[in-house]
Amino acid sequence: MRSNHRLTPPLGTTSDRPIYLDHHATTPVDPRVLRKMLPYFSEKFGNASSGSHSFGRDALKAVQIARTEAAKLIHASSEEIIFTSGATEANNLALKGAAHALKGKGRHIVTLATEHKSVLDPLKRLEMDGFEITRLPVDGEGFVSMEMFEKSLRSDTILVSVMWANNETGVIQPIQKLARLTQNKSILFHTDAVQGAAYCVMDMRKTAVDLLTFTAHKIYGPKGAGALYIRKREPNIRLLPLLDGGGQEKGLRSGTLNIPALVGFGEACRLCRTTRKNEIKRVGRLRDCLKNGLAQKVRSFRVNGSEKARLPNNLNISFKGVRSADLFDRLPDIALSSGSACLSTSPEPSHVLKAMGVEEGFRWGAVRFGLGRFTPQKDIDRVIARFASVLPRKGK
Ligand SMILES: *Cc1c(COP(=O)(O)O)cnc(C)c1O
């Protein structure tokens, strides 16, 4: 099959297409990523475990390239990358795998109230299995207190899980400092870095992070591929696998590797690494433009979460007395969310904003803007105009 895909941005190129501002939920596959993936669905269909012929060896080579690129994104070595089906699986493997491997030492685990469900729910399961979970609160800006965190660590604490950047507010935790507090205490430090991966520099050579989760479809790769970084150092980190079988991924994740998705994941990591510096500036400018435009042309709102340590593509705001669900109904041409995609079927307002002490009237009105690689300035201008058309003007 010929790779004849044009490099057209997948989004926002025509005025009748809805504007996509929900990049925290998922991102479109970058056309350059797709192009790399396509041959692995057709002529290069081998199984990476089939070492006896060239089909298998070609697949293995492709996986090795993907592993190297995934490692490079976070300055790790390729032996430290375990491929999974996504971040949910990587989080489950990190948390359940570490808890069950370490329960001889202790049964206490520390996390934050504002974590993603794919961290909170595995921990709830562990709680039912006899582990003790401390869920630390956050302040009004979304940060955990360093003192409270340090005090929560005990002699029977085996594991900590704190996300790098929040998927609703974009608030970036002081991961380096937090991880350092667990060092030399033989406590494993896990971070869900899904949202930070595209924008935050992560250098595993200079951090006390032991386990780190990221996923392809939040960084312009395909759905169904993710990774768990497992620090290779003494003493060795031992995890109990979730899946047993063919022994792929060092026995930590049995099952035939999803070669096309992993090839895409690798290329997505490479593109993030090489474009990150410019992209932080570009998307940050657009986000500021959106915020300032809304502040000028639409009535006043509160910004949820710190504006200092925040992902450049995130804006989370609340208009008091306006339900975001009603707003979205009136703006069908803009793809927006009030928070986590996983929660949108349940009518509960965000557990993240609740933990930050955002009062109920504002919680129901939260609007999360997630900008992305293919968001052009004209989309932002149109979004501001559309908000101005459905919400009363400032001062009214
Ligand atoms: C999207 C997301 C996940 C889940 O990732 P999948 O690859 O879809 O399983 C986990 N954590 C965070 C912070 C996310 O935003």
XYZ file of C-alpha atoms and ligand atoms in Angstrom:
411
model
C 0.000 0.000 0.000
C 1.272 3.428 -0.881
C 1.613 6.017 1.850
C -0.309 8.715 0.089
C -1.755 10.503 3.080
C -1.648 14.214 2.756
C -0.290 16.109 5.721
C -3.489 18.025 6.295
C -4.269 18.954 9.861
C -7.212 16.827 10.971
C -8.985 19.658 12.734
C -10.574 23.019 12.330
C -9.842 23.466 8.658
C -13.362 24.188 7.525
C -15.841 26.494 9.154
C -18.654 23.930 9.279
C -16.642 21.339 11.180
C -17.010 21.473 14.971
C -14.061 22.983 16.782
C -12.290 20.407 18.920
C -11.188 21.753 22.300
C -11.213 18.538 24.292
C -7.593 17.437 23.953
C -7.430 16.211 27.553
C -9.915 13.489 26.616
C -8.053 12.409 23.511
C -6.041 13.878 20.656
C -6.307 13.243 16.924
C -3.654 11.000 15.416
C -1.024 13.187 13.790
C -0.956 12.408 10.032
C 2.792 11.745 10.292
C 2.049 9.145 12.982
C -0.657 7.500 10.897
C 1.652 7.277 7.898
C 4.251 5.394 9.962
C 1.605 3.003 11.286
C -0.103 1.972 8.044
C 2.400 -0.603 6.681
C 2.181 -2.489 9.984
C -1.482 -3.259 9.330
C -0.722 -4.763 5.940
C 2.558 -6.080 4.534
C 4.495 -5.771 7.808
C 2.085 -7.812 9.889
C 4.554 -10.023 11.767
C 4.488 -10.998 15.426
C 7.421 -9.494 17.312
C 7.908 -12.835 19.132
C 8.432 -14.775 15.879
C 12.204 -14.724 15.788
C 12.530 -17.478 13.188
C 11.652 -15.379 10.137
C 11.934 -11.890 8.697
C 8.262 -10.980 9.320
C 8.776 -11.405 13.043
C 12.206 -9.804 13.040
C 10.867 -6.716 11.206
C 8.104 -6.382 13.787
C 10.626 -6.714 16.601
C 12.800 -4.034 15.025
C 9.801 -1.705 14.815
C 9.018 -2.288 18.490
C 12.631 -1.577 19.419
C 12.475 1.779 17.629
C 9.195 2.588 19.369
C 10.659 1.629 22.736
C 13.707 3.804 22.159
C 11.508 6.775 21.243
C 9.202 6.270 24.236
C 12.259 6.124 26.496
C 13.818 9.216 24.913
C 10.724 11.317 25.616
C 11.353 10.929 29.351
C 15.149 10.482 29.238
C 14.928 6.884 30.322
C 16.599 3.834 28.832
C 14.626 1.498 26.607
C 14.923 -1.408 29.076
C 12.870 0.690 31.473
C 9.790 0.819 29.222
C 6.991 -1.768 29.486
C 4.337 -1.398 26.790
C 0.686 -1.771 27.785
C -2.721 -1.161 26.231
C -2.834 2.369 27.635
C -2.572 4.413 30.786
C -5.392 2.667 32.608
C -3.530 -0.612 32.326
C -0.179 0.992 33.168
C -1.672 2.579 36.301
C -3.247 -0.727 37.330
C 0.032 -2.559 36.744
C 2.020 0.007 38.727
C -0.348 0.162 41.695
C -1.617 -3.409 42.015
C 1.698 -4.817 40.829
C 3.722 -2.876 43.418
C 1.223 -3.321 46.249
C 1.110 -7.094 45.894
C 4.870 -7.380 45.448
C 5.575 -5.252 48.542
C 2.846 -6.270 50.969
C 5.403 -8.126 53.087
C 6.905 -4.755 53.972
C 3.699 -2.828 54.585
C 0.210 -2.104 53.352
C -0.009 1.701 53.380
C -0.369 3.726 50.160
C -0.562 7.522 49.742
C -2.308 9.368 46.916
C -4.201 12.611 46.206
C -7.951 13.169 46.183
C -7.626 14.728 42.716
C -6.149 11.725 40.901
C -7.646 10.225 37.739
C -10.157 7.407 38.190
C -7.665 4.942 36.736
C -5.575 5.543 39.872
C -8.352 6.047 42.437
C -10.319 2.944 41.455
C -7.426 0.431 41.513
C -6.565 1.871 44.938
C -10.167 1.378 46.052
C -9.841 -2.253 44.960
C -6.605 -2.577 46.952
C -8.378 -1.077 49.955
C -10.953 -3.876 49.737
C -8.025 -6.316 49.694
C -6.729 -4.990 53.012
C -4.440 -2.132 51.994
C -4.758 1.229 53.739
C -5.096 4.245 51.444
C -4.418 7.845 52.501
C -6.025 10.295 50.067
C -4.451 13.675 50.708
C -6.502 16.831 50.173
C -5.342 19.711 47.967
C -5.565 23.466 48.468
C -7.738 25.888 46.510
C -5.136 26.035 43.757
C -5.012 22.255 43.409
C -1.673 21.621 45.132
C -0.853 19.113 47.837
C 0.922 20.554 50.858
C 4.534 19.441 51.103
C 4.360 19.205 54.905
C 1.177 17.182 54.873
C 2.664 14.889 52.267
C 5.815 14.319 54.277
C 3.818 13.650 57.451
C 1.674 11.078 55.665
C 4.674 8.834 54.959
C 5.039 6.065 57.547
C 7.286 3.099 58.176
C 4.685 0.804 56.590
C 4.151 3.047 53.537
C 5.132 1.111 50.416
C 3.844 3.227 47.562
C 2.882 6.783 46.599
C 0.932 7.835 43.509
C 0.694 11.516 42.536
C -0.202 12.637 39.027
C 2.189 14.914 37.146
C -0.481 17.235 35.710
C -4.199 17.135 36.354
C -6.495 16.165 33.489
C -9.214 18.647 34.503
C -7.334 21.720 35.677
C -3.915 21.176 34.101
C -2.330 21.913 37.499
C 1.232 20.585 37.657
C 2.304 19.069 40.989
C 5.854 19.594 42.304
C 6.687 15.993 41.378
C 10.470 16.255 41.787
C 10.193 17.571 45.327
C 7.505 15.079 46.318
C 9.439 12.145 44.868
C 12.590 13.192 46.685
C 10.744 12.914 50.002
C 10.166 9.213 49.346
C 13.780 8.500 48.436
C 15.876 6.424 50.856
C 12.671 5.370 52.579
C 12.139 2.407 50.246
C 8.784 3.818 49.184
C 7.994 3.513 45.482
C 6.902 6.761 43.815
C 4.470 6.407 40.922
C 3.202 9.267 38.774
C 0.448 9.322 36.166
C 2.151 11.577 33.642
C -0.429 11.177 30.868
C -1.337 14.861 30.617
C 2.139 16.210 31.243
C 3.884 14.061 28.643
C 3.362 16.429 25.722
C 4.368 19.619 27.526
C 6.524 18.938 30.593
C 10.185 18.043 30.402
C 10.552 14.735 32.199
C 14.067 13.586 32.888
C 14.202 10.228 34.596
C 17.953 10.590 35.132
C 17.299 13.506 37.472
C 14.336 12.410 39.489
C 13.382 10.034 42.265
C 10.318 8.853 40.322
C 10.270 5.031 40.209
C 7.195 4.374 38.068
C 5.675 6.636 35.410
C 2.605 6.183 33.217
C 1.981 7.694 29.789
C -0.246 6.916 26.844
C -0.229 7.390 23.075
C -3.683 8.818 22.437
C -3.095 11.918 24.599
C 0.009 12.838 22.598
C -1.284 12.519 18.999
C -0.799 8.772 18.792
C -3.421 6.025 18.473
C -5.709 4.701 21.188
C -4.754 1.373 22.733
C -1.044 1.868 23.401
C 0.615 3.070 26.556
C 3.671 2.521 28.678
C 4.851 2.108 32.214
C 8.347 3.331 32.952
C 9.950 1.150 35.638
C 13.187 2.528 37.000
C 16.030 0.068 36.694
C 18.186 0.405 39.756
C 19.178 -1.382 42.894
C 17.268 -2.593 44.753
C 15.351 -4.007 41.849
C 11.704 -2.933 41.511
C 9.523 -5.999 41.505
C 5.943 -5.849 40.219
C 3.383 -8.616 40.072
C 1.980 -8.792 36.515
C -1.742 -8.371 35.844
C -1.606 -10.762 32.881
C 0.231 -14.062 32.674
C 0.891 -15.884 29.440
C 3.503 -15.706 26.715
C 5.900 -13.711 28.872
C 6.161 -10.654 26.621
C 7.492 -7.394 28.113
C 9.769 -9.244 30.551
C 6.839 -11.258 31.812
C 5.151 -8.081 33.078
C 2.620 -7.852 30.276
C 1.925 -11.054 28.409
C 0.079 -10.847 25.130
C 1.039 -10.265 21.495
C 2.267 -6.719 21.058
C 0.033 -4.289 19.166
C 2.688 -3.417 16.609
C 0.866 -0.730 14.542
C -0.211 1.113 17.703
C 3.259 0.899 19.228
C 4.872 2.148 16.020
C 2.468 5.106 16.196
C 3.204 5.614 19.873
C 6.942 5.782 19.175
C 6.511 8.309 16.378
C 4.130 10.359 18.550
C 6.780 10.447 21.289
C 9.432 11.547 18.801
C 7.239 14.362 17.459
C 6.413 15.541 20.979
C 10.076 15.620 21.882
C 11.137 17.540 18.779
C 8.239 20.038 18.684
C 7.655 20.545 22.402
C 9.584 23.755 22.890
C 7.732 25.655 20.161
C 4.426 24.016 20.943
C 4.507 25.136 24.580
C 4.864 28.744 23.423
C 2.349 28.553 20.591
C -0.418 26.803 22.478
C 0.251 28.856 25.620
C -0.236 32.065 23.652
C -3.501 30.759 22.214
C -4.749 29.720 25.655
C -3.944 33.174 27.079
C -5.662 34.760 24.119
C -8.754 32.642 24.796
C -8.800 33.580 28.462
C -8.308 37.285 27.808
C -10.881 37.289 25.021
C -13.493 35.623 27.217
C -12.706 38.020 30.070
C -13.196 41.004 27.778
C -16.198 39.942 25.759
C -18.096 37.603 28.049
C -19.175 38.008 31.630
C -16.817 37.304 34.495
C -15.736 33.816 35.503
C -13.408 32.163 37.940
C -10.369 30.195 36.839
C -10.242 26.778 38.517
C -6.750 25.802 39.602
C -3.402 27.519 39.779
C -2.455 29.799 36.917
C 1.232 29.524 37.742
C 1.950 25.809 37.436
C -0.424 24.735 34.716
C -0.318 22.971 31.365
C -0.088 25.531 28.544
C -3.048 24.004 26.690
C -5.487 24.051 29.612
C -8.056 26.555 30.756
C -10.694 25.502 33.288
C -13.247 28.165 34.182
C -16.652 28.454 35.815
C -19.419 30.925 35.165
C -21.483 31.176 38.318
C -25.091 30.167 37.915
C -24.477 28.761 34.436
C -24.625 24.998 34.048
C -21.950 23.769 31.711
C -24.363 21.139 30.352
C -26.748 23.919 29.238
C -23.858 25.840 27.751
C -22.678 22.818 25.747
C -26.242 22.304 24.453
C -26.178 25.840 23.089
C -22.714 25.417 21.589
C -22.981 22.190 19.565
C -20.298 23.429 17.190
C -17.619 23.377 19.908
C -16.358 20.099 21.415
C -15.882 20.863 25.100
C -16.116 19.033 28.372
C -16.675 19.935 31.980
C -13.986 17.553 33.145
C -13.052 13.938 32.898
C -14.410 12.151 29.823
C -14.905 9.034 31.908
C -17.357 10.852 34.140
C -19.481 12.584 31.551
C -22.128 9.853 31.671
C -22.725 10.399 35.381
C -24.320 13.675 36.447
C -21.857 14.199 39.328
C -19.820 17.377 39.178
C -16.054 16.991 39.261
C -14.358 15.309 42.246
C -11.275 17.372 41.411
C -13.012 20.740 41.820
C -14.777 19.458 44.923
C -11.425 18.505 46.482
C -10.195 22.032 45.688
C -13.088 23.474 47.662
C -14.797 25.026 44.640
C -18.338 25.773 45.774
C -21.172 23.788 44.246
C -22.634 26.639 42.169
C -19.326 26.982 40.355
C -18.674 23.235 40.109
C -21.735 22.695 37.901
C -20.538 25.448 35.617
C -16.999 24.218 34.973
C -15.836 24.391 31.379
C -12.557 22.720 30.491
C -10.816 23.962 27.390
C -8.100 21.667 26.079
C -6.211 23.150 23.146
C -3.997 21.108 20.883
C -1.381 20.823 18.177
C -3.796 21.597 15.340
C -5.790 24.368 17.038
C -5.477 27.517 14.906
C -5.949 31.120 16.064
C -9.186 31.436 14.098
C -10.770 28.648 16.164
C -10.000 30.597 19.318
C -11.505 33.771 17.834
C -14.636 31.873 16.882
C -14.945 30.263 20.314
C -14.772 33.658 22.002
C -17.437 35.033 19.651
C -19.677 32.004 20.193
C -19.421 32.271 23.978
C -20.222 35.967 23.734
C -23.311 35.138 21.670
C -24.802 32.708 24.199
C -23.741 34.256 27.503
C -24.755 37.691 28.746
C -22.135 40.356 28.343
C -19.810 41.401 31.082
C -21.463 43.519 33.760
C -24.988 42.358 32.959
C -6.779 9.715 29.734
C -6.130 9.501 31.042
C -5.887 8.216 31.537
C -6.373 6.972 30.823
O -5.624 6.708 29.689
P -5.994 5.500 28.703
O -4.790 5.333 27.852
O -7.195 5.975 27.951
O -6.287 4.302 29.536
C -5.213 8.095 32.725
N -4.804 9.177 33.416
C -5.013 10.422 32.973
C -4.532 11.581 33.771
C -5.685 10.631 31.782
O -5.918 11.876 31.372
